[in-house]
Amino acid sequence: MGKQWYGVMGDPVAHSVSPAMMNAAFGALGLDAVYLAFCVSASRVEEAVRGLGALGAAGVNVTIPHKQAVLALAASQSAEAQLAGAANTLVFTGEGAIEAHNTDVGGWWQSVSPSLPDCALTVALVGAGGAARAVLTALALYRPDSRVCVIARDAAKARRLQADFQNRLLVTVCLWHERQAAIAASHLAVNATSLGMWPNTAGCAVTDASCFHRGQVVQDLVYTPLETRWLRLAREAGATTVDGLGMLVQQGAAAFQLWLGQSAPATLMREAAVAALCERDG
Ligand code: NAP
């Protein structure tokens, strides 16, 4: 078999650390494979996906803003992709068919579940975009007894998520100005907004640390910087913290497994991602 090639398509995509992470994994396992980044505009998504398949790509990751659009191009969809209404991983089969998967869903769950208690979870989910949707999908599939409070500055967006998941999970909506109390009452608090992301590192979804406490698990999906203000306040208050890089690595490792049928070297992928982020952001 000749060289296998893979990639990530999005817009913008130049900042992605996925090529560094995936090529490090291919290299460590001695695979004759390469992973590239493709900047694709929204108007050319179908052309790009079909072209990649026709040219012999084995698989591709899909990132913002194309995760919803690619779903319609696939002959089959995994349960995660179907429920999330979005895909981040496509597999091109030998017969030319396209399978759509969503490894953000399992990747998020793998990144946080080892830290969680066994009881029915109370979750405070801050944000109502694509990442929040992946979190709700994972909870609906893997912990359907969870109670989730969605907190967003735009309550209409939170209510839309509530409506989409209400048959699978107990979802409530909290107004933005009431978020401290909802976060304080949670076993797990997740920041799924871009607040705190480099270079705006002073941003934070809480006004102070009073809602964080020992025994609570606090996660940020933002991974630049690795310890955001949200995570620092939580750590200083005694909570168990989980950074966002674990989700990135686990979604990549799950895509690797789908494409190659073997486990990915996740520890090495994390090291490669950290090195690429240091080089990118200084
Ligand atoms: P998105 O679809 O654009 O959603 C962003 C969410 O953040 C929206 O609810 C938005 O509210 C909210 N938001 C943005 N700025 C805010 C502010 N100043 N105050 C309050 N809310 C604010 O983006 P996404 O795909 O969900 O991604 C969200 C974050 O997660 C990003 O930082 C992304 O890098 C990260 N992420 C990480 C991973 C990972 O593997 N770790 C995976 C996916 C995403 P409005 O709708 O009102 O603007």
XYZ file of N, CA and C in Angstrom, residues 20-243:
672
model
N 0.393 18.626 13.752
C 1.560 18.282 14.584
C 1.270 17.026 15.414
N 0.049 16.984 15.969
C -0.340 15.875 16.853
C -0.441 14.551 16.068
N -1.083 14.593 14.907
C -1.307 13.354 14.146
C -0.020 12.881 13.461
N 0.758 13.823 12.910
C 2.003 13.405 12.252
C 2.996 12.822 13.263
N 2.962 13.335 14.513
C 3.827 12.762 15.563
C 3.407 11.315 15.834
N 2.091 11.070 15.841
C 1.598 9.704 16.088
C 2.001 8.778 14.932
N 1.830 9.241 13.701
C 2.216 8.413 12.538
C 3.709 8.084 12.614
N 4.519 9.115 12.909
C 5.971 8.928 12.950
C 6.375 7.937 14.030
N 5.770 8.061 15.220
C 6.152 7.193 16.347
C 5.831 5.731 16.052
N 4.762 5.491 15.277
C 4.379 4.110 14.978
C 4.979 3.616 13.658
N 5.797 4.460 13.021
C 6.460 4.062 11.772
C 5.484 3.877 10.622
N 4.385 4.634 10.623
C 3.384 4.491 9.555
C 3.744 5.384 8.368
N 3.513 4.880 7.167
C 3.764 5.683 5.968
C 2.506 6.507 5.697
N 2.343 7.590 6.462
C 1.113 8.375 6.394
C 1.431 9.827 6.691
N 0.587 10.728 6.184
C 0.789 12.156 6.421
C -0.567 12.820 6.661
N -0.569 13.910 7.443
C -1.798 14.615 7.828
C -1.598 16.099 7.496
N -2.496 16.657 6.694
C -2.348 18.036 6.188
C -3.525 18.901 6.624
N -3.354 20.222 6.548
C -4.464 21.144 6.862
C -4.974 21.771 5.569
N -6.313 21.802 5.398
C -6.920 22.377 4.190
C -7.887 23.480 4.595
N -7.641 24.696 4.097
C -8.582 25.800 4.354
C -9.640 25.753 3.255
N -10.889 25.507 3.667
C -11.990 25.320 2.704
C -13.107 26.298 3.049
N -13.559 27.087 2.081
C -14.638 28.042 2.357
C -15.974 27.298 2.394
N -16.956 27.916 3.071
C -18.256 27.257 3.274
C -18.918 26.893 1.945
N -18.702 27.706 0.916
C -19.378 27.454 -0.366
C -18.764 26.262 -1.116
N -17.601 25.760 -0.663
C -16.928 24.679 -1.419
C -16.760 23.393 -0.615
N -17.565 23.257 0.455
C -17.400 22.094 1.338
C -17.680 20.784 0.596
N -18.790 20.735 -0.126
C -19.147 19.474 -0.804
C -18.085 19.107 -1.845
N -17.680 20.110 -2.622
C -16.641 19.901 -3.637
C -15.362 19.356 -2.986
N -14.980 19.961 -1.855
C -13.743 19.571 -1.179
C -13.832 18.140 -0.645
N -14.961 17.807 -0.008
C -15.097 16.460 0.578
C -15.078 15.409 -0.538
N -15.848 15.634 -1.569
C -15.893 14.639 -2.653
C -14.542 14.554 -3.355
N -13.868 15.695 -3.502
C -12.539 15.713 -4.126
C -11.518 14.947 -3.303
N -11.549 15.136 -1.981
C -10.605 14.419 -1.113
C -10.826 12.919 -1.234
N -12.109 12.505 -1.271
C -12.427 11.082 -1.422
C -11.917 10.555 -2.759
N -12.175 11.314 -3.826
C -11.780 10.874 -5.170
C -10.266 10.792 -5.307
N -9.546 11.675 -4.608
C -8.083 11.687 -4.705
C -7.431 10.593 -3.854
N -8.246 9.922 -3.037
C -7.705 8.791 -2.282
C -7.363 9.064 -0.839
N -7.838 10.196 -0.271
C -7.621 10.410 1.172
C -8.317 9.282 1.929
N -7.708 8.851 3.034
C -8.316 7.769 3.812
C -9.319 8.313 4.814
N -9.107 9.561 5.238
C -10.029 10.142 6.211
C -9.704 11.603 6.421
N -10.664 12.324 6.975
C -10.427 13.748 7.215
C -11.166 14.181 8.475
N -10.529 15.079 9.219
C -11.224 15.756 10.325
C -11.864 17.021 9.777
N -12.948 17.429 10.431
C -13.688 18.606 9.988
C -13.822 19.524 11.200
N -13.487 20.803 10.996
C -13.622 21.723 12.112
C -14.459 22.929 11.701
N -14.563 23.894 12.632
C -15.405 25.081 12.434
C -15.109 25.732 11.087
N -16.069 26.096 10.245
C -17.515 26.071 10.515
C -18.260 24.968 9.755
N -17.609 23.836 9.457
C -18.206 22.871 8.526
C -18.799 21.620 9.178
N -18.807 21.564 10.528
C -19.183 20.303 11.185
C -20.627 19.875 10.906
N -21.526 20.846 10.722
C -22.925 20.489 10.424
C -23.065 20.136 8.941
N -22.439 20.941 8.078
C -22.636 20.811 6.628
C -22.209 19.432 6.114
N -21.149 18.846 6.684
C -20.639 17.586 6.135
C -21.548 16.388 6.435
N -22.419 16.562 7.413
C -23.278 15.436 7.801
C -24.146 14.969 6.628
N -24.652 15.923 5.861
C -25.550 15.612 4.750
C -24.834 14.882 3.615
N -23.507 14.909 3.592
C -22.754 14.293 2.490
C -22.442 12.822 2.759
N -22.714 12.377 3.996
C -22.297 11.028 4.399
C -23.390 9.995 4.128
N -22.947 8.784 3.744
C -23.894 7.693 3.527
C -24.345 7.117 4.860
N -23.491 7.197 5.884
C -23.895 6.711 7.207
C -23.346 7.636 8.286
N -24.063 7.656 9.421
C -23.695 8.543 10.526
C -23.663 7.732 11.817
N -22.645 7.969 12.638
C -22.608 7.282 13.932
C -23.700 7.860 14.837
N -24.001 7.153 15.924
C -25.031 7.630 16.867
C -24.644 8.996 17.428
N -23.337 9.195 17.698
C -22.863 10.469 18.257
C -23.082 11.609 17.264
N -22.741 11.353 15.983
C -22.885 12.401 14.963
C -24.358 12.748 14.762
N -25.172 11.699 14.756
C -26.609 11.902 14.543
C -27.214 12.764 15.654
N -26.914 12.400 16.908
C -27.512 13.119 18.034
C -26.939 14.543 18.153
N -25.654 14.694 17.876
C -25.045 16.029 17.955
C -25.470 16.900 16.779
N -25.871 16.276 15.676
C -26.210 17.052 14.477
C -24.962 17.637 13.834
N -23.824 16.977 14.058
C -22.545 17.487 13.546
C -21.537 16.341 13.491
N -20.567 16.453 12.575
C -19.503 15.446 12.480
C -18.155 16.140 12.467
N -17.147 15.517 13.111
C -15.793 16.083 13.048
C -14.809 15.111 12.419
N -15.281 13.913 12.045
C -14.384 12.909 11.451
C -15.113 12.190 10.315
N -14.504 12.174 9.136
C -15.066 11.430 8.010
C -14.122 10.286 7.662
N -14.721 9.135 7.350
C -13.942 7.985 6.887
C -14.355 7.734 5.444
N -13.376 7.677 4.541
C -13.653 7.341 3.139
C -13.442 5.839 2.992
N -14.522 5.107 2.677
C -14.386 3.657 2.574
C -13.825 3.304 1.194
N -13.333 2.093 1.055
C -12.767 1.635 -0.219
C -13.763 1.758 -1.362
N -15.062 1.654 -1.033
C -16.090 1.680 -2.080
C -16.501 3.110 -2.436
N -15.855 4.090 -1.868
C -16.172 5.486 -2.204
C -17.264 6.093 -1.349
N -17.756 5.334 -0.360
C -18.789 5.899 0.521
C -18.121 6.717 1.632
N -18.918 7.619 2.224
C -18.393 8.464 3.308
C -19.140 8.131 4.596
N -18.389 7.817 5.656
C -19.000 7.612 6.983
C -18.721 8.860 7.815
N -19.752 9.349 8.540
C -19.576 10.526 9.399
C -19.578 10.107 10.868
N -18.590 10.586 11.611
C -18.474 10.290 13.045
C -18.294 11.595 13.813
N -18.562 11.554 15.111
C -18.269 12.723 15.935
C -17.436 12.262 17.128
N -16.119 12.413 17.006
C -15.239 11.957 18.092
C -15.039 13.034 19.164
N -15.591 14.265 18.932
C -15.581 15.275 20.008
C -16.393 14.753 21.189
N -17.468 14.017 20.871
C -18.408 13.553 21.902
C -17.698 12.562 22.836
N -17.162 11.479 22.260
C -16.442 10.496 23.079
C -15.148 11.069 23.639
N -14.505 11.954 22.865
C -13.252 12.578 23.312
C -13.478 13.408 24.559
N -14.582 14.160 24.572
C -14.883 14.944 25.777
C -15.119 14.006 26.959
N -15.920 12.968 26.724
C -16.259 12.059 27.818
C -15.005 11.380 28.365
N -14.131 10.938 27.481
C -12.892 10.280 27.932
C -12.005 11.232 28.719
N -12.030 12.514 28.346
C -11.151 13.475 29.022
C -11.612 13.754 30.446
N -12.919 13.653 30.692
C -13.425 14.091 32.005
C -13.924 12.939 32.879
N -14.365 11.846 32.263
C -15.030 10.799 33.057
C -14.147 10.161 34.136
N -12.811 10.009 33.929
C -12.021 9.412 35.010
C -12.052 10.248 36.298
N -12.392 11.538 36.205
C -12.392 12.411 37.394
C -13.758 12.478 38.077
N -14.793 11.886 37.472
C -16.166 12.102 37.966
C -16.607 11.086 39.011
N -17.468 11.508 39.945
C -18.034 10.551 40.906
C -19.064 9.652 40.214
N -19.446 8.538 40.863
C -20.365 7.574 40.257
C -21.842 7.975 40.354
N -22.148 8.980 41.173
C -23.558 9.343 41.413
C -24.181 10.014 40.179
N -25.516 10.198 40.202
C -26.193 10.961 39.147
C -25.630 12.381 39.185
N -25.121 12.849 38.063
C -24.364 14.105 38.049
C -25.249 15.341 37.925
N -24.872 16.386 38.649
C -25.438 17.715 38.406
C -24.357 18.500 37.673
N -24.694 18.970 36.478
C -23.687 19.598 35.613
C -24.074 21.046 35.326
N -23.137 21.963 35.482
C -23.328 23.353 35.042
C -22.529 23.515 33.748
N -23.247 23.767 32.663
C -22.605 23.858 31.347
C -22.701 25.298 30.865
N -21.558 25.964 30.798
C -21.545 27.385 30.406
C -21.238 27.479 28.914
N -22.183 28.067 28.151
C -22.032 28.170 26.693
C -23.120 27.372 26.002
N -23.466 27.800 24.783
C -24.559 27.123 24.062
C -24.215 26.963 22.591
N -22.908 26.804 22.283
C -22.474 26.617 20.897
C -22.218 25.146 20.581
N -21.349 24.919 19.594
C -21.076 23.555 19.137
C -20.436 22.675 20.201
N -19.528 23.238 20.995
C -18.853 22.430 22.016
C -19.844 22.028 23.115
N -20.741 22.941 23.481
C -21.764 22.623 24.488
C -22.668 21.496 23.976
N -22.956 21.517 22.688
C -23.784 20.472 22.074
C -23.077 19.103 22.156
N -21.759 19.089 21.973
C -21.002 17.827 22.082
C -21.068 17.298 23.519
N -20.975 18.203 24.504
C -21.051 17.801 25.915
C -22.430 17.206 26.216
N -23.490 17.867 25.765
C -24.850 17.354 26.015
C -25.050 15.999 25.341
N -24.509 15.836 24.143
C -24.640 14.555 23.430
C -23.967 13.443 24.228
N -22.762 13.728 24.734
C -22.041 12.708 25.509
C -22.821 12.343 26.770
N -23.343 13.344 27.466
C -24.094 13.057 28.697
C -25.353 12.259 28.369
N -26.027 12.611 27.273
C -27.249 11.888 26.875
C -26.930 10.425 26.570
N -25.768 10.183 25.958
C -25.426 8.809 25.571
C -24.801 8.008 26.707
N -23.922 8.672 27.507
C -23.133 7.901 28.469
C -23.550 8.091 29.921
N -24.265 9.189 30.239
C -24.713 9.431 31.630
C -26.102 10.073 31.585
N -27.105 9.354 31.047
C -28.420 9.970 30.826
C -29.171 10.327 32.108
N -28.643 9.899 33.276
C -29.300 10.300 34.535
C -28.780 11.650 35.036
N -27.951 12.330 34.232
C -27.415 13.642 34.654
C -28.493 14.721 34.589
N -28.339 15.731 35.471
C -29.177 16.944 35.402
C -28.247 18.044 34.930
N -28.588 18.678 33.813
C -27.683 19.670 33.238
C -28.334 21.040 33.226
N -27.625 22.023 33.763
C -28.090 23.404 33.721
C -27.272 24.136 32.660
N -27.934 24.578 31.595
C -27.227 25.305 30.528
C -27.266 26.797 30.840
N -26.092 27.415 30.831
C -25.940 28.826 31.201
C -25.363 29.551 29.994
N -26.113 30.510 29.442
C -25.595 31.242 28.276
C -26.014 32.696 28.380
N -25.183 33.580 27.815
C -25.547 35.009 27.868
C -26.787 35.262 27.020
N -27.004 34.395 26.014
C -28.211 34.496 25.187
C -29.140 33.335 25.584
N -30.141 33.647 26.410
C -30.994 32.585 26.962
C -31.758 31.845 25.864
N -32.023 32.510 24.746
C -32.754 31.846 23.649
C -31.935 30.679 23.107
N -30.613 30.860 23.031
C -29.748 29.769 22.534
C -29.725 28.611 23.525
N -29.731 28.938 24.816
C -29.758 27.880 25.836
C -31.079 27.109 25.744
N -32.176 27.816 25.512
C -33.488 27.146 25.421
C -33.564 26.252 24.190
N -32.876 26.644 23.119
C -32.853 25.798 21.915
C -32.147 24.473 22.229
N -31.055 24.544 22.960
C -30.354 23.306 23.348
C -31.237 22.460 24.253
N -31.926 23.153 25.175
C -32.823 22.433 26.095
C -33.878 21.672 25.295
N -34.454 22.331 24.293
C -35.502 21.698 23.478
C -34.926 20.505 22.715
N -33.714 20.649 22.190
C -33.117 19.571 21.385
C -32.780 18.335 22.212
N -32.499 18.526 23.513
C -32.056 17.380 24.324
C -33.067 16.954 25.373
N -34.236 17.596 25.420
C -35.134 17.359 26.560
C -35.680 15.926 26.628
N -35.673 15.219 25.498
C -36.147 13.830 25.543
C -35.075 12.864 26.010
N -33.826 13.345 26.116
C -32.719 12.453 26.453
C -32.127 12.730 27.825
N -32.325 13.955 28.327
C -31.668 14.392 29.565
C -32.556 15.390 30.282
N -32.336 15.540 31.590
C -33.036 16.620 32.297
C -32.204 17.896 32.126
N -32.698 18.813 31.290
C -31.947 20.046 31.001
C -32.743 21.250 31.487
N -32.094 22.120 32.276
C -32.718 23.380 32.683
C -31.872 24.528 32.133
N -32.458 25.718 32.156
C -31.746 26.893 31.649
C -31.559 27.878 32.800
N -30.359 28.415 32.915
C -30.080 29.408 33.973
C -29.725 30.734 33.310
N -30.268 31.807 33.854
C -29.953 33.126 33.293
C -28.509 33.494 33.626
N -27.918 34.274 32.765
C -26.495 34.602 32.889
C -26.167 35.206 34.251
N -27.024 36.115 34.749
C -26.692 36.784 36.012
C -26.881 35.867 37.230
N -27.467 34.668 37.004
C -27.649 33.728 38.125
C -26.630 32.590 38.083
N -25.602 32.732 37.240
C -24.730 31.583 36.985
C -23.893 31.149 38.183
N -23.505 32.079 39.055
C -22.628 31.685 40.173
C -23.308 30.611 41.028
N -24.611 30.795 41.305
C -25.324 29.835 42.159
C -25.442 28.476 41.472
N -25.725 28.479 40.167
C -25.865 27.209 39.437
C -24.534 26.469 39.393
N -23.443 27.211 39.221
C -22.113 26.576 39.186
C -21.779 26.009 40.574
N -22.107 26.776 41.613
C -21.809 26.331 42.987
C -22.532 25.017 43.311
N -23.714 24.808 42.728
C -24.524 23.622 43.040
C -24.136 22.396 42.212
N -23.110 22.509 41.358
C -22.797 21.409 40.432
C -21.680 20.489 40.933
N -21.759 19.195 40.507
C -20.611 18.282 40.692
C -19.562 18.586 39.631
N -20.045 18.959 38.433
C -19.159 19.199 37.294
C -19.536 20.532 36.652
N -18.569 21.434 36.525
C -18.802 22.716 35.847
C -17.877 22.779 34.635
N -18.468 23.022 33.455
C -17.685 23.032 32.213
C -17.796 24.393 31.553
N -16.660 25.001 31.247
C -16.686 26.218 30.430
C -16.620 25.811 28.963
N -17.729 25.997 28.243
C -17.771 25.704 26.802
C -17.959 26.997 26.010
N -17.490 28.115 26.582
C -17.428 29.371 25.830
C -15.964 29.604 25.462
N -15.715 30.635 24.660
C -14.326 30.957 24.324
C -13.724 31.952 25.315
N -14.433 32.259 26.399
C -13.927 33.194 27.415
C -12.610 32.673 28.006
N -11.609 33.540 28.039
C -10.324 33.162 28.641
C -9.305 32.667 27.639
N -9.737 32.532 26.371
C -8.834 31.991 25.349
C -7.779 33.029 24.962
N -6.556 32.574 24.756
C -5.461 33.433 24.327
C -5.864 34.192 23.058
N -5.622 35.496 22.896
C -4.839 36.367 23.773
C -5.675 37.072 24.841
N -6.992 36.785 24.920
C -7.844 37.484 25.902
C -7.928 36.683 27.197
N -6.750 36.463 27.814
C -6.664 35.526 28.933
C -7.289 36.047 30.228
N -7.666 37.332 30.265
C -8.317 37.861 31.473
C -9.799 37.462 31.505
N -10.332 37.010 30.385
C -11.748 36.622 30.308
C -12.033 35.416 31.186
N -13.231 35.390 31.776
C -13.582 34.275 32.665
C -15.104 34.252 32.821
N -15.678 33.061 32.864
C -17.137 32.948 32.943
C -17.684 33.168 34.353
N -16.786 33.297 35.355
C -17.267 33.609 36.712
C -16.650 34.923 37.168
N -17.353 35.601 38.093
C -16.852 36.895 38.576
C -15.811 36.691 39.676
N -15.962 35.602 40.448
C -14.980 35.290 41.501
C -15.037 33.792 41.788
N -14.176 33.344 42.720
C -14.003 31.900 42.949
C -15.019 31.313 43.931
N -15.982 32.114 44.399
C -16.852 31.638 45.485
C -17.743 30.451 45.068
N -17.922 30.214 43.754
C -18.768 29.099 43.300
C -17.985 27.791 43.175
N -16.674 27.843 43.361
C -15.862 26.621 43.244
C -15.546 26.070 44.628
N -15.455 24.758 44.742
C -15.181 24.164 46.053
C -14.563 22.774 45.916
N -14.020 22.304 47.003
C -13.445 20.954 47.090
C -14.526 19.925 46.753
N -14.158 18.863 46.046
C -15.129 17.827 45.721
C -15.799 18.075 44.382
N -15.601 19.261 43.823
C -16.207 19.600 42.533
C -15.166 19.352 41.416
N -15.656 18.975 40.224
C -14.770 18.835 39.071
C -15.043 20.023 38.144
N -13.996 20.732 37.760
C -14.159 21.927 36.923
C -13.289 21.759 35.681
N -13.936 21.902 34.526
C -13.210 21.717 33.268
C -13.339 22.954 32.394
N -12.294 23.252 31.644
C -12.357 24.289 30.613
C -12.123 23.606 29.276
N -12.945 23.897 28.276
C -12.693 23.338 26.942
C -11.654 24.170 26.196
N -11.446 25.406 26.662
C -10.358 26.228 26.111
C -9.034 25.602 26.543
N -8.059 25.502 25.631
C -6.765 24.908 26.024
C -5.579 25.816 25.734
N -5.861 27.087 25.343
C -4.783 28.082 25.235
C -5.168 29.292 26.080
N -4.611 29.511 27.236
C -3.534 28.748 27.870
C -4.071 27.434 28.468
N -3.148 26.541 28.832
C -3.576 25.261 29.420
C -4.303 25.484 30.741
N -3.790 26.423 31.571
C -4.536 26.790 32.775
C -5.142 28.179 32.562
N -6.422 28.222 32.276
C -7.143 29.482 32.078
C -7.438 30.093 33.456
N -7.964 31.309 33.438
C -8.330 31.960 34.701
C -9.401 31.137 35.423
N -10.374 30.623 34.645
C -11.438 29.752 35.177
C -10.833 28.568 35.935
N -9.835 27.912 35.332
C -9.216 26.739 35.975
C -8.353 27.142 37.171
N -7.698 28.289 37.066
C -6.843 28.720 38.191
C -7.698 29.001 39.425
N -8.812 29.732 39.226
C -9.697 30.043 40.357
C -10.235 28.748 40.966
N -10.600 27.791 40.112
C -11.149 26.519 40.597
C -10.088 25.738 41.383
N -8.866 25.703 40.850
C -7.789 24.967 41.532
C -7.501 25.597 42.885
N -7.447 26.938 42.932
C -7.133 27.628 44.194
C -8.233 27.408 45.236
N -9.468 27.136 44.756
C -10.580 26.891 45.683
C -10.648 25.414 46.096
N -9.731 24.586 45.582
C -9.673 23.190 46.002
C -10.411 22.219 45.094
N -10.962 22.689 43.963
C -11.668 21.795 43.029
C -10.653 20.969 42.229
N -11.145 19.854 41.662
C -10.314 19.056 40.755
C -10.456 19.672 39.370
N -9.352 20.004 38.724
C -9.460 20.681 37.428
C -9.033 19.763 36.274
N -9.689 19.982 35.121
C -9.402 19.199 33.906
C -9.235 20.198 32.763
N -8.068 20.182 32.098
C -7.858 21.158 31.021
C -8.498 20.687 29.711
